[in-house]
mmCIF file of C-alpha atoms in Angstrom:
data_model
loop_
_atom_site.group_PDB
_atom_site.id
_atom_site.type_symbol
_atom_site.label_atom_id
_atom_site.label_comp_id
_atom_site.label_asym_id
_atom_site.label_seq_id
_atom_site.Cartn_x
_atom_site.Cartn_y
_atom_site.Cartn_z
ATOM 1 C CA MET D 15 7.861 8.887 7.672
ATOM 2 C CA ARG D 16 5.319 6.370 6.611
ATOM 3 C CA GLN D 17 2.526 4.292 8.078
ATOM 4 C CA GLU D 18 1.648 0.794 6.825
ATOM 5 C CA LEU D 19 -1.865 0.647 5.519
ATOM 6 C CA PHE D 20 -2.181 -2.934 4.242
ATOM 7 C CA THR D 21 -0.647 -5.845 2.244
ATOM 8 C CA VAL D 22 -2.218 -6.227 -1.203
ATOM 9 C CA ASP D 23 -4.342 -9.402 -1.442
ATOM 10 C CA ASP D 24 -6.046 -8.643 -4.780
ATOM 11 C CA VAL D 25 -5.630 -6.361 -7.787
ATOM 12 C CA PHE D 26 -8.356 -5.262 -10.226
ATOM 13 C CA LYS D 27 -7.787 -3.632 -13.588
ATOM 14 C CA MET D 28 -9.850 -0.513 -14.185
ATOM 15 C CA GLU D 29 -9.886 0.096 -17.917
ATOM 16 C CA GLU D 30 -12.139 3.210 -17.805
ATOM 17 C CA ARG D 31 -9.880 4.748 -15.134
ATOM 18 C CA ARG D 32 -6.640 3.808 -16.812
ATOM 19 C CA GLY D 33 -5.217 2.092 -13.683
ATOM 20 C CA ILE D 34 -5.713 -0.555 -11.106
ATOM 21 C CA VAL D 35 -7.358 -0.945 -7.674
ATOM 22 C CA VAL D 36 -5.193 -2.628 -4.987
ATOM 23 C CA VAL D 37 -7.230 -4.261 -2.223
ATOM 24 C CA GLY D 38 -6.319 -5.339 1.215
ATOM 25 C CA ASP D 39 -7.722 -5.792 4.756
ATOM 26 C CA HIS D 40 -8.786 -2.474 6.349
ATOM 27 C CA GLN D 41 -7.265 -1.888 9.749
ATOM 28 C CA ALA D 42 -9.415 0.328 12.048
ATOM 29 C CA ASP D 43 -6.303 1.824 13.666
ATOM 30 C CA PHE D 44 -4.654 3.329 10.630
ATOM 31 C CA LEU D 45 -5.157 6.750 9.025
ATOM 32 C CA GLU D 46 -7.250 6.532 5.926
ATOM 33 C CA PRO D 47 -5.607 8.014 2.887
ATOM 34 C CA LYS D 48 -7.197 10.905 1.121
ATOM 35 C CA LEU D 49 -7.597 11.544 -2.617
ATOM 36 C CA GLY D 50 -4.218 12.771 -3.841
ATOM 37 C CA SER D 51 -2.243 11.410 -0.848
ATOM 38 C CA ALA D 52 1.180 9.886 -1.624
ATOM 39 C CA ILE D 53 1.572 6.180 -1.006
ATOM 40 C CA VAL D 54 4.632 4.050 -1.061
ATOM 41 C CA MET D 55 4.339 0.556 -2.518
ATOM 42 C CA ILE D 56 6.975 -1.984 -1.528
ATOM 43 C CA LEU D 57 6.922 -4.863 -3.876
ATOM 44 C CA PRO D 58 7.916 -8.397 -2.783
ATOM 45 C CA ASP D 59 11.237 -8.003 -4.500
ATOM 46 C CA SER D 60 11.854 -4.818 -2.369
ATOM 47 C CA THR D 61 11.297 -2.413 -5.321
ATOM 48 C CA GLU D 62 9.644 0.792 -4.225
ATOM 49 C CA ARG D 63 7.072 2.867 -6.115
ATOM 50 C CA ILE D 64 5.561 6.136 -5.026
ATOM 51 C CA LYS D 65 2.148 6.942 -6.396
ATOM 52 C CA LYS D 66 -0.818 9.150 -5.629
ATOM 53 C CA VAL D 67 -4.263 7.927 -4.462
ATOM 54 C CA GLY D 68 -6.763 8.340 -7.409
ATOM 55 C CA GLY D 69 -9.717 6.965 -5.432
ATOM 56 C CA ILE D 70 -10.626 5.102 -2.272
ATOM 57 C CA ASP D 71 -13.401 2.616 -1.408
ATOM 58 C CA ILE D 72 -13.936 0.858 1.885
ATOM 59 C CA PHE D 73 -16.364 -2.080 1.768
ATOM 60 C CA SER D 74 -17.275 -5.247 3.599
ATOM 61 C CA THR D 75 -17.127 -8.797 2.028
ATOM 62 C CA VAL D 76 -19.880 -11.284 2.310
ATOM 63 C CA SER D 77 -18.118 -12.834 5.245
ATOM 64 C CA GLY D 78 -18.027 -9.362 6.979
ATOM 65 C CA ILE D 79 -14.328 -8.682 6.576
ATOM 66 C CA LYS D 80 -13.693 -4.964 5.990
ATOM 67 C CA LYS D 81 -11.568 -4.113 2.949
ATOM 68 C CA ILE D 82 -10.038 -1.023 1.438
ATOM 69 C CA GLY D 83 -9.395 -0.511 -2.237
ATOM 70 C CA ILE D 84 -7.142 2.254 -3.586
ATOM 71 C CA LEU D 85 -7.197 3.386 -7.228
ATOM 72 C CA VAL D 86 -3.705 3.847 -8.658
ATOM 73 C CA LYS D 87 -3.474 5.287 -12.175
ATOM 74 C CA ASN D 88 -1.009 4.379 -14.885
ATOM 75 C CA LEU D 89 -0.128 0.887 -13.535
ATOM 76 C CA THR D 90 -1.073 -2.552 -14.680
ATOM 77 C CA LYS D 91 -1.945 -5.578 -12.606
ATOM 78 C CA GLU D 92 1.500 -7.071 -13.365
ATOM 79 C CA ASP D 93 3.153 -3.925 -11.826
ATOM 80 C CA VAL D 94 1.737 -4.631 -8.353
ATOM 81 C CA PRO D 95 1.812 -8.271 -7.309
ATOM 82 C CA VAL D 96 -0.177 -9.706 -4.457
ATOM 83 C CA GLY D 97 2.019 -9.331 -1.301
ATOM 84 C CA THR D 98 2.964 -5.750 -1.996
ATOM 85 C CA LYS D 99 2.951 -3.675 1.105
ATOM 86 C CA ILE D 100 1.129 -0.242 0.938
ATOM 87 C CA PHE D 101 2.301 2.643 3.122
ATOM 88 C CA LEU D 102 0.835 6.093 3.582
ATOM 89 C CA LYS D 103 3.640 8.690 3.119
ATOM 90 C CA THR D 104 3.229 11.253 5.911
#
């Protein structure tokens, strides 16, 4: 079973953490992942990857939009294109 969290609209490389942060719009009605939770990433080409949450940050943009960023280790920006759907594996 899985619950959709967000669609990736930006990806940041985190050199010091050896991974990336995937960012999307925060939906108030979804369960927030916890550190170590499993997430399923479905890429635009339908490829699936299962990874663990290495960190979480919820923040607001200058325009007031609430965003969520999830740290995923051992991936590059090229591994997770914009448009990838992120699901919490429950």
